Amino acid sequence: MRKTYNVDSGVQNGAEIRFLLQELPEELDVNAGGQLITDSDEMAFVYLMDSAEGYTYVLFPKTVWPLLVISLTSEEEPILAWGAKDVRLTNFREELEMLIFNIEGNHNYGEEFSSAVEDLFKEHLAAQ
């Protein structure tokens, strides 16, 4: 059974963006999976973490999307506070950028999700 954790909040300190989990993870031996997908039903971007049992999902709900927007212009990948350790989210910015451009005008993700992404990321979409 795959584990799912929700990002509760995030903070920006200069160029560094750090996301915090809503609950402490049970599985502490994880690594950044380097892949970002979507869960349009949950209105979330989902980062895949590698663990001994397969993938663990980390959901980034709409409440933290403003920090996702900022992360696109950062020079560093964001960090996830995973229990007592920090995990740099490999390929996060590249995957996020690819997804938002794929979502733009594509209602296969669901009209509500697509519209929310287009609205919040509109400046980044227009700049490209």
PDB file of C-alpha atoms in Angstrom:
ATOM      1  CA  MET A   1       0.000   0.000   0.000  1.00  0.00           C
ATOM      2  CA  ARG A   2       1.399   3.366  -0.998  1.00  0.00           C
ATOM      3  CA  LYS A   3       1.738   6.088   1.619  1.00  0.00           C
ATOM      4  CA  THR A   4       0.525   9.607   0.955  1.00  0.00           C
ATOM      5  CA  TYR A   5       1.575  12.703   2.892  1.00  0.00           C
ATOM      6  CA  ASN A   6       0.270  16.246   2.545  1.00  0.00           C
ATOM      7  CA  VAL A   7       2.406  19.351   2.587  1.00  0.00           C
ATOM      8  CA  ASP A   8       0.873  21.592   5.214  1.00  0.00           C
ATOM      9  CA  SER A   9       2.854  24.767   4.640  1.00  0.00           C
ATOM     10  CA  GLY A  10       6.066  26.182   3.358  1.00  0.00           C
ATOM     11  CA  VAL A  11       8.500  28.971   4.045  1.00  0.00           C
ATOM     12  CA  GLN A  12      10.852  30.996   1.906  1.00  0.00           C
ATOM     13  CA  ASN A  13      14.201  32.116   3.254  1.00  0.00           C
ATOM     14  CA  GLY A  14      16.033  33.991   0.528  1.00  0.00           C
ATOM     15  CA  ALA A  15      16.407  31.639  -2.430  1.00  0.00           C
ATOM     16  CA  GLU A  16      15.554  28.579  -0.324  1.00  0.00           C
ATOM     17  CA  ILE A  17      12.016  27.239  -0.222  1.00  0.00           C
ATOM     18  CA  ARG A  18      11.217  24.642   2.418  1.00  0.00           C
ATOM     19  CA  PHE A  19       7.978  22.661   2.523  1.00  0.00           C
ATOM     20  CA  LEU A  20       6.654  21.120   5.730  1.00  0.00           C
ATOM     21  CA  LEU A  21       4.555  17.985   6.059  1.00  0.00           C
ATOM     22  CA  GLN A  22       1.194  17.969   7.801  1.00  0.00           C
ATOM     23  CA  GLU A  23       2.109  14.840   9.778  1.00  0.00           C
ATOM     24  CA  LEU A  24       5.339  13.117  10.684  1.00  0.00           C
ATOM     25  CA  PRO A  25       6.132  10.379   8.170  1.00  0.00           C
ATOM     26  CA  GLU A  26       6.208   6.752   9.259  1.00  0.00           C
ATOM     27  CA  GLU A  27       8.779   5.860   6.616  1.00  0.00           C
ATOM     28  CA  LEU A  28      11.996   7.748   7.260  1.00  0.00           C
ATOM     29  CA  ASP A  29      14.203   6.054   4.657  1.00  0.00           C
ATOM     30  CA  VAL A  30      13.133   7.889   1.503  1.00  0.00           C
ATOM     31  CA  ASN A  31      14.887   9.636  -1.346  1.00  0.00           C
ATOM     32  CA  ALA A  32      13.739  12.201  -3.851  1.00  0.00           C
ATOM     33  CA  GLY A  33      12.155  10.389  -6.775  1.00  0.00           C
ATOM     34  CA  GLY A  34      12.603  13.225  -9.250  1.00  0.00           C
ATOM     35  CA  GLN A  35       9.075  12.961 -10.664  1.00  0.00           C
ATOM     36  CA  LEU A  36       6.063  15.228 -10.270  1.00  0.00           C
ATOM     37  CA  ILE A  37       2.546  14.237 -11.319  1.00  0.00           C
ATOM     38  CA  THR A  38      -0.921  15.633 -10.634  1.00  0.00           C
ATOM     39  CA  ASP A  39      -3.980  14.588  -8.693  1.00  0.00           C
ATOM     40  CA  SER A  40      -6.683  16.773 -10.176  1.00  0.00           C
ATOM     41  CA  ASP A  41      -9.356  15.284  -7.876  1.00  0.00           C
ATOM     42  CA  GLU A  42      -7.372  16.493  -4.855  1.00  0.00           C
ATOM     43  CA  MET A  43      -6.325  19.722  -6.659  1.00  0.00           C
ATOM     44  CA  ALA A  44      -2.692  18.892  -5.954  1.00  0.00           C
ATOM     45  CA  PHE A  45       0.675  18.369  -7.518  1.00  0.00           C
ATOM     46  CA  VAL A  46       2.229  15.111  -6.310  1.00  0.00           C
ATOM     47  CA  TYR A  47       5.959  14.511  -5.865  1.00  0.00           C
ATOM     48  CA  LEU A  48       7.101  10.898  -5.844  1.00  0.00           C
ATOM     49  CA  MET A  49       9.531   9.806  -3.152  1.00  0.00           C
ATOM     50  CA  ASP A  50      11.437   6.518  -3.473  1.00  0.00           C
ATOM     51  CA  SER A  51      11.226   4.196  -0.498  1.00  0.00           C
ATOM     52  CA  ALA A  52      12.009   0.552   0.179  1.00  0.00           C
ATOM     53  CA  GLU A  53       8.365  -0.353  -0.461  1.00  0.00           C
ATOM     54  CA  GLY A  54       8.047   1.623  -3.704  1.00  0.00           C
ATOM     55  CA  TYR A  55       6.813   5.150  -4.137  1.00  0.00           C
ATOM     56  CA  THR A  56       5.541   7.427  -1.406  1.00  0.00           C
ATOM     57  CA  TYR A  57       3.377  10.341  -2.565  1.00  0.00           C
ATOM     58  CA  VAL A  58       3.763  13.878  -1.267  1.00  0.00           C
ATOM     59  CA  LEU A  59       0.791  16.096  -2.145  1.00  0.00           C
ATOM     60  CA  PHE A  60       1.216  19.829  -2.686  1.00  0.00           C
ATOM     61  CA  PRO A  61      -2.315  21.237  -2.285  1.00  0.00           C
ATOM     62  CA  LYS A  62      -3.498  24.531  -3.721  1.00  0.00           C
ATOM     63  CA  THR A  63      -2.733  26.327  -0.430  1.00  0.00           C
ATOM     64  CA  VAL A  64       1.027  26.059  -1.114  1.00  0.00           C
ATOM     65  CA  TRP A  65       0.908  26.755  -4.856  1.00  0.00           C
ATOM     66  CA  PRO A  66       2.078  30.369  -4.385  1.00  0.00           C
ATOM     67  CA  LEU A  67       5.408  28.928  -3.186  1.00  0.00           C
ATOM     68  CA  LEU A  68       5.453  26.620  -6.222  1.00  0.00           C
ATOM     69  CA  VAL A  69       5.227  29.718  -8.411  1.00  0.00           C
ATOM     70  CA  ILE A  70       8.204  31.245  -6.578  1.00  0.00           C
ATOM     71  CA  SER A  71      10.163  27.991  -6.844  1.00  0.00           C
ATOM     72  CA  LEU A  72      10.077  28.251 -10.644  1.00  0.00           C
ATOM     73  CA  THR A  73      12.288  31.342 -10.525  1.00  0.00           C
ATOM     74  CA  SER A  74      14.586  30.052  -7.784  1.00  0.00           C
ATOM     75  CA  GLU A  75      18.083  28.814  -8.543  1.00  0.00           C
ATOM     76  CA  GLU A  76      17.699  25.908  -6.115  1.00  0.00           C
ATOM     77  CA  GLU A  77      15.321  22.985  -5.912  1.00  0.00           C
ATOM     78  CA  PRO A  78      12.946  23.234  -2.941  1.00  0.00           C
ATOM     79  CA  ILE A  79      13.495  21.214   0.209  1.00  0.00           C
ATOM     80  CA  LEU A  80      10.990  18.958   1.942  1.00  0.00           C
ATOM     81  CA  ALA A  81      11.294  18.682   5.715  1.00  0.00           C
ATOM     82  CA  TRP A  82      10.808  14.915   6.063  1.00  0.00           C
ATOM     83  CA  GLY A  83      10.685  14.153   9.762  1.00  0.00           C
ATOM     84  CA  ALA A  84      14.093  15.116  11.153  1.00  0.00           C
ATOM     85  CA  LYS A  85      15.800  15.203   7.758  1.00  0.00           C
ATOM     86  CA  ASP A  86      15.698  17.525   4.787  1.00  0.00           C
ATOM     87  CA  VAL A  87      15.274  16.139   1.300  1.00  0.00           C
ATOM     88  CA  ARG A  88      16.102  18.293  -1.715  1.00  0.00           C
ATOM     89  CA  LEU A  89      13.377  17.643  -4.300  1.00  0.00           C
ATOM     90  CA  THR A  90      15.402  16.675  -7.360  1.00  0.00           C
ATOM     91  CA  ASN A  91      13.989  17.814 -10.739  1.00  0.00           C
ATOM     92  CA  PHE A  92      11.081  19.559  -8.997  1.00  0.00           C
ATOM     93  CA  ARG A  93      11.271  22.836 -10.923  1.00  0.00           C
ATOM     94  CA  GLU A  94      11.771  21.177 -14.312  1.00  0.00           C
ATOM     95  CA  GLU A  95       8.902  18.755 -13.717  1.00  0.00           C
ATOM     96  CA  LEU A  96       6.604  21.537 -12.452  1.00  0.00           C
ATOM     97  CA  GLU A  97       7.324  23.733 -15.453  1.00  0.00           C
ATOM     98  CA  MET A  98       6.680  20.861 -17.853  1.00  0.00           C
ATOM     99  CA  LEU A  99       3.384  20.082 -16.122  1.00  0.00           C
ATOM    100  CA  ILE A 100       2.011  23.626 -16.054  1.00  0.00           C
ATOM    101  CA  PHE A 101       2.716  24.056 -19.764  1.00  0.00           C
ATOM    102  CA  ASN A 102       1.048  20.709 -20.443  1.00  0.00           C
ATOM    103  CA  ILE A 103      -1.970  21.649 -18.301  1.00  0.00           C
ATOM    104  CA  GLU A 104      -2.447  25.057 -19.948  1.00  0.00           C
ATOM    105  CA  GLY A 105      -5.525  24.787 -22.182  1.00  0.00           C
ATOM    106  CA  ASN A 106      -5.756  21.033 -21.543  1.00  0.00           C
ATOM    107  CA  HIS A 107      -8.996  20.157 -19.771  1.00  0.00           C
ATOM    108  CA  ASN A 108      -8.072  16.458 -19.632  1.00  0.00           C
ATOM    109  CA  TYR A 109      -6.874  17.363 -16.130  1.00  0.00           C
ATOM    110  CA  GLY A 110     -10.379  18.591 -15.310  1.00  0.00           C
ATOM    111  CA  GLU A 111     -11.604  22.088 -15.997  1.00  0.00           C
ATOM    112  CA  GLU A 112     -11.414  23.209 -12.368  1.00  0.00           C
ATOM    113  CA  PHE A 113      -7.810  22.025 -11.946  1.00  0.00           C
ATOM    114  CA  SER A 114      -6.692  23.399 -15.332  1.00  0.00           C
ATOM    115  CA  SER A 115      -8.291  26.780 -14.664  1.00  0.00           C
ATOM    116  CA  ALA A 116      -6.727  27.000 -11.195  1.00  0.00           C
ATOM    117  CA  VAL A 117      -3.260  26.206 -12.602  1.00  0.00           C
ATOM    118  CA  GLU A 118      -3.664  28.673 -15.486  1.00  0.00           C
ATOM    119  CA  ASP A 119      -4.808  31.403 -13.102  1.00  0.00           C
ATOM    120  CA  LEU A 120      -2.076  31.034 -10.495  1.00  0.00           C
ATOM    121  CA  PHE A 121       0.793  30.386 -12.917  1.00  0.00           C
ATOM    122  CA  LYS A 122      -0.389  32.907 -15.564  1.00  0.00           C
ATOM    123  CA  GLU A 123       2.622  35.225 -15.226  1.00  0.00           C
ATOM    124  CA  HIS A 124       5.050  32.338 -15.662  1.00  0.00           C
ATOM    125  CA  LEU A 125       3.066  30.950 -18.601  1.00  0.00           C
ATOM    126  CA  ALA A 126       2.960  34.376 -20.280  1.00  0.00           C
ATOM    127  CA  ALA A 127       6.699  34.962 -19.786  1.00  0.00           C
ATOM    128  CA  GLN A 128       7.652  31.880 -21.772  1.00  0.00           C
TER     129      GLN A 128
END
